[in-house]
Amino acid sequence: MKTGIITFFSILVAGSSVAQTKDTLADKLLVYQLPIGAWGKQLNDGKAVNYNLPLDKALLEKIKSTGDDHATIDNSATTREINILLKAYKSTKNPAYLSAAEKGIKYLLLMQYENGGFPQYYPNKQIYRKQITYNDNAMINALTILYNASEGKNDFDAVSSELKLKSKTALKKGIDCILKNQVLQNGIPTIWADQYDEITLQPAKARAFEPVSLATGESVGIVRFLMMQPVTPEIEKSIKSAVKWFKQYKIEGYSYKVKEVNGKKIRVLEEEKGSVVWARFYDIKINKPIFGDRDGSIKNNYEEISEERRNGYSWYIDFASKLTDKEFPKWLTSNHLSE
């Protein structure tokens, strides 16, 4: 590591009279942390954040020029860094890591809407970035941080008492929002959409190929998160209803794979005895698989979407089977509940 970089890190941890153990990755996170307390998934030049790159002068300038408009919880940004920093603090006791992690938690508290939801970005409110976002598990990742903080679990025991208390309040609001967001069909709870209007709490579309729909992948994450919580009548009903939906709308006898054809990797849905998949998106009213394309069109057949979208996006999932067949029965048993 170059001398200039070491000096930079020394400034960040200045004020400590005791020499602290360093963690190379955690030190990099300190440099990348935005003034508001979050982290971005991209730098100001549009390139993805890559913590494997050496921190030379040119990269430091790019990091320095990246502002709070890049602050996000998309693609695990911010939540990933908080987890890494607290793990590093546990092994090194370097106060700079704890301070940065707590600043990240404060950002999550700041970005949360009064209704309990989390936008994809904050303070950037352009296009769909202000919507309540479950896509890529954004809101669930944030709530998991607050859950661990409030309970002092998974390396979060060092978090201040004040932040633990605030996290507990924010967690309750988040769970209330999740329960309100569960899509109803004729009064019956199903699963969840990817995005919601932050004011009306109605399901909303995001990118052109992400239509208003029931989103299976993210809904699995939501159910798993709810299973971590103390059981209330509302949570019990929500979990059981979602699992019932998954069991009803599974697609049996098919698998979804990446295969190489003529030297090119493509995604294919093919028959396979004993396999089960779910479409990524289902029509929000009639529970039929739907597929979006770059031009905003919605197709009923996977083969009808453009080749670029067909191979550039995951249109089916299979991991809901672990939820329905293993995790749900275990949750019922551990909570002395019947299906």
XYZ file of N, CA and C in Angstrom, residues 33 37 39 82 85-86 95-109 158-161 163:
78
model
N -17.145 5.717 1.799
C -18.390 6.151 2.445
C -18.728 7.588 2.061
N -23.466 9.147 4.831
C -23.337 7.935 5.635
C -23.545 6.649 4.868
N -23.327 4.253 1.080
C -22.371 3.917 0.025
C -23.129 3.828 -1.293
N -22.083 -2.006 5.956
C -22.325 -1.972 7.404
C -21.955 -3.322 8.016
N -18.104 -3.772 8.059
C -17.443 -2.909 9.042
C -17.630 -3.420 10.463
N -18.817 -3.906 10.785
C -19.049 -4.397 12.143
C -18.313 -5.709 12.392
N -12.078 1.736 16.349
C -13.281 2.557 16.527
C -13.770 3.229 15.250
N -12.877 3.406 14.289
C -13.284 4.030 13.028
C -14.296 3.155 12.296
N -14.165 1.843 12.415
C -15.086 0.925 11.744
C -16.471 0.980 12.387
N -16.500 0.995 13.702
C -17.785 1.088 14.409
C -18.468 2.407 14.108
N -17.705 3.478 14.108
C -18.264 4.808 13.837
C -18.869 4.876 12.440
N -18.167 4.320 11.450
C -18.660 4.341 10.069
C -19.911 3.479 9.932
N -19.931 2.330 10.603
C -21.099 1.456 10.551
C -22.308 2.142 11.179
N -22.097 2.796 12.300
C -23.205 3.496 12.965
C -23.707 4.657 12.111
N -22.806 5.307 11.416
C -23.219 6.374 10.502
C -24.069 5.793 9.368
N -23.723 4.579 8.934
C -24.514 3.901 7.911
C -25.903 3.550 8.415
N -25.996 3.090 9.655
C -27.300 2.777 10.251
C -28.144 4.042 10.374
N -27.521 5.136 10.747
C -28.242 6.414 10.841
C -28.793 6.833 9.476
N -28.049 6.514 8.416
C -28.543 6.794 7.069
C -29.810 5.999 6.782
N -29.819 4.727 7.152
C -31.010 3.899 6.932
C -32.208 4.474 7.680
N -31.988 4.936 8.895
C -33.071 5.543 9.668
C -33.552 6.830 9.011
N -22.128 -4.200 19.475
C -21.375 -2.986 19.832
C -22.110 -1.698 19.469
N -23.191 -1.799 18.717
C -23.953 -0.609 18.315
C -24.508 0.092 19.549
N -24.527 1.411 19.523
C -24.945 2.191 20.694
C -26.384 1.881 21.104
N -26.670 2.064 22.386
C -28.014 1.811 22.914
C -29.047 2.701 22.233
N -28.978 3.866 19.133
C -29.264 3.349 17.798
C -30.069 2.056 17.865
